[in-house]
Amino acid sequence: MGTVEAPTDALRLDVAPGVVLWHGRLDAGAQRALLDDVLARVELAPFYRPRMPLSGAPFSVEETNFGPLGWVSDKSGYRYQPTHPLSGKPWPAIPPLLLALWDELTQYPAPPQCCLVNLYRAGAKMGLHQDRDEGARDAPVLSVSLGDEALFRIGGTSRRDPTRGVALRSGDVLVFGGPARLAFHGIDRVKAGTSGQIPGGGRINLTLRRVTPPQ
Ligand code: MD6
Ligand code: FE
């Protein structure tokens, strides 16, 4: 697997213990190539609007997945499953550029099994949550931002812990593990029209997870 070209001005920011922000990790060309690849795969697994467990209230974010397992949510709960909930078809494969980024930035000894794709159109946000549906908690979660700038919020492992806001811009990569693996985090808001990169507007976030412990 080839290396992913790192812009010489990519900046490593240690946001908190276990949280590293690679600001500007993907340059404009790599963002374009990744977005084109993502949009082609989305043709095969269209965005849909998940619903909250119990209440069935719709998310403001639209989602799809790539990889052997996809994260889904509906009235019966959160889970990973190998197929799209509407089409019943397997999810498309994870884009090779993302697999290469995972190897370089996590050094985890096994590939990710899920790439959750979040689409934020005007007004969409994501409430504070923990990523805790994975058996492989020793693996970090890696996320890539494309499109409009977002205000990401991160706290501690208790919902009551103080939080801080971090701007995530197109091409930024966040790696989230170790003591921060179960930190609460969310997206307060997306600043509409700040990038113009996503057809139809907004922001796409790609989150890579290892779901099951490697054999
Ligand atoms: C988002 N990100 O950036 C939502 N989770 O749209 C996440 O929920 C997330 O960025 C785990 C690790 C990194 C993340
Ligand atoms: Fe998350």
PDB file of C-alpha atoms and ligand atoms in Angstrom:
ATOM      1  CA  MET A   1       0.000   0.000   0.000  1.00  0.00           C
ATOM      2  CA  GLY A   2       1.482   3.368  -0.999  1.00  0.00           C
ATOM      3  CA  THR A   3       2.012   6.202   1.384  1.00  0.00           C
ATOM      4  CA  VAL A   4      -0.378   9.126   1.426  1.00  0.00           C
ATOM      5  CA  GLU A   5       1.360  12.291   0.435  1.00  0.00           C
ATOM      6  CA  ALA A   6       1.691  14.582   3.452  1.00  0.00           C
ATOM      7  CA  PRO A   7       1.774  18.298   2.765  1.00  0.00           C
ATOM      8  CA  THR A   8       4.949  19.727   4.269  1.00  0.00           C
ATOM      9  CA  ASP A   9       2.811  22.210   6.195  1.00  0.00           C
ATOM     10  CA  ALA A  10       0.666  19.539   7.869  1.00  0.00           C
ATOM     11  CA  LEU A  11       0.589  20.476  11.531  1.00  0.00           C
ATOM     12  CA  ARG A  12       0.304  18.042  14.431  1.00  0.00           C
ATOM     13  CA  LEU A  13      -1.714  19.465  17.311  1.00  0.00           C
ATOM     14  CA  ASP A  14      -2.036  17.529  20.567  1.00  0.00           C
ATOM     15  CA  VAL A  15      -5.573  18.550  21.520  1.00  0.00           C
ATOM     16  CA  ALA A  16      -5.765  16.416  24.700  1.00  0.00           C
ATOM     17  CA  PRO A  17      -4.128  13.192  25.910  1.00  0.00           C
ATOM     18  CA  GLY A  18      -4.968  10.623  23.217  1.00  0.00           C
ATOM     19  CA  VAL A  19      -6.373  13.210  20.778  1.00  0.00           C
ATOM     20  CA  VAL A  20      -4.177  14.309  17.874  1.00  0.00           C
ATOM     21  CA  LEU A  21      -5.360  16.738  15.198  1.00  0.00           C
ATOM     22  CA  TRP A  22      -3.410  16.603  11.935  1.00  0.00           C
ATOM     23  CA  HIS A  23      -4.373  19.987  10.591  1.00  0.00           C
ATOM     24  CA  GLY A  24      -4.194  20.179   6.794  1.00  0.00           C
ATOM     25  CA  ARG A  25      -3.150  16.522   6.514  1.00  0.00           C
ATOM     26  CA  LEU A  26      -4.793  16.181   3.070  1.00  0.00           C
ATOM     27  CA  ASP A  27      -3.900  18.878   0.551  1.00  0.00           C
ATOM     28  CA  ALA A  28      -6.432  20.218  -1.965  1.00  0.00           C
ATOM     29  CA  GLY A  29      -5.643  17.518  -4.533  1.00  0.00           C
ATOM     30  CA  ALA A  30      -5.951  14.679  -2.037  1.00  0.00           C
ATOM     31  CA  GLN A  31      -9.236  16.124  -0.718  1.00  0.00           C
ATOM     32  CA  ARG A  32     -10.611  16.276  -4.262  1.00  0.00           C
ATOM     33  CA  ALA A  33      -9.513  12.713  -5.056  1.00  0.00           C
ATOM     34  CA  LEU A  34     -10.966  11.389  -1.809  1.00  0.00           C
ATOM     35  CA  LEU A  35     -14.248  13.282  -2.282  1.00  0.00           C
ATOM     36  CA  ASP A  36     -14.625  11.943  -5.837  1.00  0.00           C
ATOM     37  CA  ASP A  37     -13.992   8.405  -4.594  1.00  0.00           C
ATOM     38  CA  VAL A  38     -16.448   8.822  -1.692  1.00  0.00           C
ATOM     39  CA  LEU A  39     -19.205  10.234  -3.928  1.00  0.00           C
ATOM     40  CA  ALA A  40     -18.787   7.353  -6.406  1.00  0.00           C
ATOM     41  CA  ARG A  41     -19.181   4.832  -3.577  1.00  0.00           C
ATOM     42  CA  VAL A  42     -22.187   6.737  -2.187  1.00  0.00           C
ATOM     43  CA  GLU A  43     -23.929   6.036  -5.521  1.00  0.00           C
ATOM     44  CA  LEU A  44     -23.832   2.349  -4.491  1.00  0.00           C
ATOM     45  CA  ALA A  45     -24.850   2.985  -0.852  1.00  0.00           C
ATOM     46  CA  PRO A  46     -26.943   6.163  -0.687  1.00  0.00           C
ATOM     47  CA  PHE A  47     -27.124   8.404   2.370  1.00  0.00           C
ATOM     48  CA  TYR A  48     -30.133   7.728   4.575  1.00  0.00           C
ATOM     49  CA  ARG A  49     -31.372   9.328   7.769  1.00  0.00           C
ATOM     50  CA  PRO A  50     -30.875   7.120  10.848  1.00  0.00           C
ATOM     51  CA  ARG A  51     -33.282   7.303  13.786  1.00  0.00           C
ATOM     52  CA  MET A  52     -32.664   7.482  17.518  1.00  0.00           C
ATOM     53  CA  PRO A  53     -33.105   4.333  19.590  1.00  0.00           C
ATOM     54  CA  LEU A  54     -36.459   4.185  21.427  1.00  0.00           C
ATOM     55  CA  SER A  55     -37.852   7.559  20.321  1.00  0.00           C
ATOM     56  CA  GLY A  56     -37.329   6.975  16.607  1.00  0.00           C
ATOM     57  CA  ALA A  57     -36.537  10.680  16.183  1.00  0.00           C
ATOM     58  CA  PRO A  58     -34.585  11.269  12.958  1.00  0.00           C
ATOM     59  CA  PHE A  59     -30.931  12.351  13.099  1.00  0.00           C
ATOM     60  CA  SER A  60     -30.148  15.740  11.570  1.00  0.00           C
ATOM     61  CA  VAL A  61     -27.101  14.054   9.984  1.00  0.00           C
ATOM     62  CA  GLU A  62     -27.457  11.693   7.007  1.00  0.00           C
ATOM     63  CA  GLU A  63     -25.258   8.599   7.013  1.00  0.00           C
ATOM     64  CA  THR A  64     -23.909   5.683   5.041  1.00  0.00           C
ATOM     65  CA  ASN A  65     -20.935   3.321   5.504  1.00  0.00           C
ATOM     66  CA  PHE A  66     -18.072   1.644   3.675  1.00  0.00           C
ATOM     67  CA  GLY A  67     -16.339  -1.572   4.693  1.00  0.00           C
ATOM     68  CA  PRO A  68     -17.372  -5.017   5.948  1.00  0.00           C
ATOM     69  CA  LEU A  69     -19.380  -3.549   8.834  1.00  0.00           C
ATOM     70  CA  GLY A  70     -21.534  -0.424   8.962  1.00  0.00           C
ATOM     71  CA  TRP A  71     -22.736   1.432  12.043  1.00  0.00           C
ATOM     72  CA  VAL A  72     -26.513   1.920  11.986  1.00  0.00           C
ATOM     73  CA  SER A  73     -29.130   3.289  14.351  1.00  0.00           C
ATOM     74  CA  ASP A  74     -32.879   2.762  14.459  1.00  0.00           C
ATOM     75  CA  LYS A  75     -35.649   2.355  17.038  1.00  0.00           C
ATOM     76  CA  SER A  76     -34.177  -0.969  18.204  1.00  0.00           C
ATOM     77  CA  GLY A  77     -30.744   0.530  18.948  1.00  0.00           C
ATOM     78  CA  TYR A  78     -27.209   1.082  17.685  1.00  0.00           C
ATOM     79  CA  ARG A  79     -25.340  -1.785  16.019  1.00  0.00           C
ATOM     80  CA  TYR A  80     -22.895  -2.820  13.323  1.00  0.00           C
ATOM     81  CA  GLN A  81     -24.227  -4.766  10.360  1.00  0.00           C
ATOM     82  CA  PRO A  82     -22.802  -5.905   6.999  1.00  0.00           C
ATOM     83  CA  THR A  83     -25.584  -4.468   4.835  1.00  0.00           C
ATOM     84  CA  HIS A  84     -27.291  -1.155   4.044  1.00  0.00           C
ATOM     85  CA  PRO A  85     -30.591  -0.937   5.956  1.00  0.00           C
ATOM     86  CA  LEU A  86     -32.587   0.251   2.917  1.00  0.00           C
ATOM     87  CA  SER A  87     -31.087  -1.695   0.011  1.00  0.00           C
ATOM     88  CA  GLY A  88     -29.969  -4.803   1.949  1.00  0.00           C
ATOM     89  CA  LYS A  89     -26.750  -4.747  -0.104  1.00  0.00           C
ATOM     90  CA  PRO A  90     -23.221  -5.056   1.345  1.00  0.00           C
ATOM     91  CA  TRP A  91     -21.501  -1.721   1.956  1.00  0.00           C
ATOM     92  CA  PRO A  92     -18.902  -0.629  -0.646  1.00  0.00           C
ATOM     93  CA  ALA A  93     -15.239  -1.145   0.267  1.00  0.00           C
ATOM     94  CA  ILE A  94     -13.302   1.466   2.250  1.00  0.00           C
ATOM     95  CA  PRO A  95     -11.410   3.859  -0.085  1.00  0.00           C
ATOM     96  CA  PRO A  96      -7.715   2.863  -0.363  1.00  0.00           C
ATOM     97  CA  LEU A  97      -6.549   6.370   0.584  1.00  0.00           C
ATOM     98  CA  LEU A  98      -8.284   5.973   3.943  1.00  0.00           C
ATOM     99  CA  LEU A  99      -6.768   2.530   4.556  1.00  0.00           C
ATOM    100  CA  ALA A 100      -3.319   4.031   3.923  1.00  0.00           C
ATOM    101  CA  LEU A 101      -4.021   6.933   6.299  1.00  0.00           C
ATOM    102  CA  TRP A 102      -5.129   4.464   9.002  1.00  0.00           C
ATOM    103  CA  ASP A 103      -1.884   2.488   8.685  1.00  0.00           C
ATOM    104  CA  GLU A 104       0.270   5.592   8.804  1.00  0.00           C
ATOM    105  CA  LEU A 105      -1.413   7.449  11.613  1.00  0.00           C
ATOM    106  CA  THR A 106      -2.652   4.684  13.934  1.00  0.00           C
ATOM    107  CA  GLN A 107      -0.068   1.918  13.430  1.00  0.00           C
ATOM    108  CA  TYR A 108      -2.799  -0.450  14.630  1.00  0.00           C
ATOM    109  CA  PRO A 109      -1.935  -4.045  13.609  1.00  0.00           C
ATOM    110  CA  ALA A 110      -5.228  -4.648  11.737  1.00  0.00           C
ATOM    111  CA  PRO A 111      -7.259  -2.676   9.186  1.00  0.00           C
ATOM    112  CA  PRO A 112     -10.402  -0.733  10.040  1.00  0.00           C
ATOM    113  CA  GLN A 113     -13.695  -2.602   9.434  1.00  0.00           C
ATOM    114  CA  CYS A 114     -16.051   0.386   9.284  1.00  0.00           C
ATOM    115  CA  CYS A 115     -15.938   3.772   7.631  1.00  0.00           C
ATOM    116  CA  LEU A 116     -18.978   5.684   8.863  1.00  0.00           C
ATOM    117  CA  VAL A 117     -19.809   8.550   6.504  1.00  0.00           C
ATOM    118  CA  ASN A 118     -21.655  11.535   8.007  1.00  0.00           C
ATOM    119  CA  LEU A 119     -23.220  14.175   5.752  1.00  0.00           C
ATOM    120  CA  TYR A 120     -24.054  17.534   7.344  1.00  0.00           C
ATOM    121  CA  ARG A 121     -26.360  19.661   5.215  1.00  0.00           C
ATOM    122  CA  ALA A 122     -27.519  23.088   6.448  1.00  0.00           C
ATOM    123  CA  GLY A 123     -28.310  23.077  10.166  1.00  0.00           C
ATOM    124  CA  ALA A 124     -27.186  19.491  10.889  1.00  0.00           C
ATOM    125  CA  LYS A 125     -25.208  18.776  14.056  1.00  0.00           C
ATOM    126  CA  MET A 126     -24.256  15.832  16.233  1.00  0.00           C
ATOM    127  CA  GLY A 127     -24.908  15.705  19.959  1.00  0.00           C
ATOM    128  CA  LEU A 128     -22.254  14.783  22.525  1.00  0.00           C
ATOM    129  CA  HIS A 129     -21.673  11.030  22.397  1.00  0.00           C
ATOM    130  CA  GLN A 130     -19.129   8.295  23.042  1.00  0.00           C
ATOM    131  CA  ASP A 131     -18.049   5.807  20.361  1.00  0.00           C
ATOM    132  CA  ARG A 132     -18.593   2.658  22.410  1.00  0.00           C
ATOM    133  CA  ASP A 133     -20.206   0.073  20.153  1.00  0.00           C
ATOM    134  CA  GLU A 134     -16.834  -1.448  19.204  1.00  0.00           C
ATOM    135  CA  GLY A 135     -15.260  -4.517  20.846  1.00  0.00           C
ATOM    136  CA  ALA A 136     -11.772  -3.351  19.841  1.00  0.00           C
ATOM    137  CA  ARG A 137     -11.418  -0.445  22.273  1.00  0.00           C
ATOM    138  CA  ASP A 138      -7.622  -0.634  22.036  1.00  0.00           C
ATOM    139  CA  ALA A 139      -7.903   0.695  18.477  1.00  0.00           C
ATOM    140  CA  PRO A 140      -8.172   4.445  17.996  1.00  0.00           C
ATOM    141  CA  VAL A 141     -10.859   6.049  15.859  1.00  0.00           C
ATOM    142  CA  LEU A 142      -9.605   8.129  12.933  1.00  0.00           C
ATOM    143  CA  SER A 143     -11.745  10.800  11.308  1.00  0.00           C
ATOM    144  CA  VAL A 144     -11.299  12.862   8.151  1.00  0.00           C
ATOM    145  CA  SER A 145     -13.170  16.102   7.473  1.00  0.00           C
ATOM    146  CA  LEU A 146     -14.154  17.319   3.994  1.00  0.00           C
ATOM    147  CA  GLY A 147     -16.086  20.449   3.033  1.00  0.00           C
ATOM    148  CA  ASP A 148     -17.375  23.159   5.331  1.00  0.00           C
ATOM    149  CA  GLU A 149     -15.687  23.994   8.633  1.00  0.00           C
ATOM    150  CA  ALA A 150     -17.170  22.450  11.780  1.00  0.00           C
ATOM    151  CA  LEU A 151     -16.975  23.258  15.459  1.00  0.00           C
ATOM    152  CA  PHE A 152     -16.046  19.959  17.140  1.00  0.00           C
ATOM    153  CA  ARG A 153     -16.547  19.683  20.906  1.00  0.00           C
ATOM    154  CA  ILE A 154     -14.582  17.308  23.095  1.00  0.00           C
ATOM    155  CA  GLY A 155     -14.791  16.610  26.818  1.00  0.00           C
ATOM    156  CA  GLY A 156     -13.806  13.783  29.124  1.00  0.00           C
ATOM    157  CA  THR A 157     -15.118  10.297  29.805  1.00  0.00           C
ATOM    158  CA  SER A 158     -17.950  11.666  31.975  1.00  0.00           C
ATOM    159  CA  ARG A 159     -20.726  13.650  30.301  1.00  0.00           C
ATOM    160  CA  ARG A 160     -20.285  16.293  33.026  1.00  0.00           C
ATOM    161  CA  ASP A 161     -16.567  16.871  32.346  1.00  0.00           C
ATOM    162  CA  PRO A 162     -15.594  20.275  30.935  1.00  0.00           C
ATOM    163  CA  THR A 163     -15.412  20.474  27.150  1.00  0.00           C
ATOM    164  CA  ARG A 164     -13.437  22.468  24.627  1.00  0.00           C
ATOM    165  CA  GLY A 165     -14.190  23.439  21.057  1.00  0.00           C
ATOM    166  CA  VAL A 166     -11.847  22.666  18.160  1.00  0.00           C
ATOM    167  CA  ALA A 167     -12.332  23.829  14.557  1.00  0.00           C
ATOM    168  CA  LEU A 168     -12.225  21.001  11.991  1.00  0.00           C
ATOM    169  CA  ARG A 169     -11.555  22.087   8.415  1.00  0.00           C
ATOM    170  CA  SER A 170     -11.461  20.260   5.105  1.00  0.00           C
ATOM    171  CA  GLY A 171      -8.370  18.034   4.994  1.00  0.00           C
ATOM    172  CA  ASP A 172      -8.014  17.777   8.772  1.00  0.00           C
ATOM    173  CA  VAL A 173      -7.539  14.337  10.305  1.00  0.00           C
ATOM    174  CA  LEU A 174      -8.351  13.572  13.937  1.00  0.00           C
ATOM    175  CA  VAL A 175      -7.015  10.490  15.738  1.00  0.00           C
ATOM    176  CA  PHE A 176      -8.758   9.668  18.942  1.00  0.00           C
ATOM    177  CA  GLY A 177      -7.520   6.856  21.183  1.00  0.00           C
ATOM    178  CA  GLY A 178      -5.850   5.719  24.387  1.00  0.00           C
ATOM    179  CA  PRO A 179      -7.172   7.740  27.342  1.00  0.00           C
ATOM    180  CA  ALA A 180      -9.536   9.640  24.987  1.00  0.00           C
ATOM    181  CA  ARG A 181     -11.069   6.587  23.303  1.00  0.00           C
ATOM    182  CA  LEU A 182     -14.265   6.973  25.343  1.00  0.00           C
ATOM    183  CA  ALA A 183     -14.254  10.780  25.589  1.00  0.00           C
ATOM    184  CA  PHE A 184     -17.567  12.507  24.895  1.00  0.00           C
ATOM    185  CA  HIS A 185     -17.522  14.505  21.658  1.00  0.00           C
ATOM    186  CA  GLY A 186     -19.865  15.998  19.087  1.00  0.00           C
ATOM    187  CA  ILE A 187     -20.360  18.616  16.393  1.00  0.00           C
ATOM    188  CA  ASP A 188     -21.907  21.882  17.632  1.00  0.00           C
ATOM    189  CA  ARG A 189     -22.393  23.351  14.204  1.00  0.00           C
ATOM    190  CA  VAL A 190     -21.120  23.530  10.644  1.00  0.00           C
ATOM    191  CA  LYS A 191     -20.357  26.911   9.096  1.00  0.00           C
ATOM    192  CA  ALA A 192     -22.379  26.845   5.884  1.00  0.00           C
ATOM    193  CA  GLY A 193     -20.681  27.977   2.714  1.00  0.00           C
ATOM    194  CA  THR A 194     -17.126  28.028   4.097  1.00  0.00           C
ATOM    195  CA  SER A 195     -15.720  25.584   1.529  1.00  0.00           C
ATOM    196  CA  GLY A 196     -18.022  25.075  -1.467  1.00  0.00           C
ATOM    197  CA  GLN A 197     -16.455  21.638  -1.958  1.00  0.00           C
ATOM    198  CA  ILE A 198     -19.417  19.351  -1.360  1.00  0.00           C
ATOM    199  CA  PRO A 199     -21.978  19.305  -4.204  1.00  0.00           C
ATOM    200  CA  GLY A 200     -25.208  20.563  -2.600  1.00  0.00           C
ATOM    201  CA  GLY A 201     -23.245  22.147   0.255  1.00  0.00           C
ATOM    202  CA  GLY A 202     -22.153  21.133   3.729  1.00  0.00           C
ATOM    203  CA  ARG A 203     -19.616  18.816   5.291  1.00  0.00           C
ATOM    204  CA  ILE A 204     -18.695  15.141   5.041  1.00  0.00           C
ATOM    205  CA  ASN A 205     -16.929  13.361   7.876  1.00  0.00           C
ATOM    206  CA  LEU A 206     -15.424   9.900   7.449  1.00  0.00           C
ATOM    207  CA  THR A 207     -14.805   7.945  10.660  1.00  0.00           C
ATOM    208  CA  LEU A 208     -12.731   4.755  10.583  1.00  0.00           C
ATOM    209  CA  ARG A 209     -13.179   2.139  13.301  1.00  0.00           C
ATOM    210  CA  ARG A 210     -11.894  -1.309  14.130  1.00  0.00           C
ATOM    211  CA  VAL A 211     -14.993  -3.106  15.423  1.00  0.00           C
ATOM    212  CA  THR A 212     -13.834  -6.594  16.480  1.00  0.00           C
ATOM    213  CA  PRO A 213     -10.497  -7.444  18.130  1.00  0.00           C
ATOM    214  CA  PRO A 214      -8.009  -8.825  15.574  1.00  0.00           C
ATOM    215  CA  GLN A 215      -7.584 -12.649  15.661  1.00  0.00           C
TER     216      GLN A 215
HETATM  217  C1  MD6 B   1     -17.841  14.423  12.974  1.00  0.00           C
HETATM  218  N1  MD6 B   1     -17.090  12.791  14.515  1.00  0.00           N
HETATM  219  O1  MD6 B   1     -16.711  14.906  12.958  1.00  0.00           O
HETATM  220  C2  MD6 B   1     -18.242  13.433  14.027  1.00  0.00           C
HETATM  221  N2  MD6 B   1     -15.975  10.142  16.585  1.00  0.00           N
HETATM  222  O2  MD6 B   1     -18.699  14.719  12.154  1.00  0.00           O
HETATM  223  C3  MD6 B   1     -17.126  11.851  15.450  1.00  0.00           C
HETATM  224  O3  MD6 B   1     -18.155  11.512  15.990  1.00  0.00           O
HETATM  225  C4  MD6 B   1     -15.867  11.210  15.838  1.00  0.00           C
HETATM  226  O4  MD6 B   1     -14.506  12.795  14.715  1.00  0.00           O
HETATM  227  C5  MD6 B   1     -14.851   9.515  17.000  1.00  0.00           C
HETATM  228  C6  MD6 B   1     -13.603   9.955  16.652  1.00  0.00           C
HETATM  229  C7  MD6 B   1     -13.466  11.051  15.873  1.00  0.00           C
HETATM  230  C8  MD6 B   1     -14.617  11.725  15.450  1.00  0.00           C
HETATM  231 FE    FE B   2     -17.969   9.886  17.355  1.00  0.00          FE
END
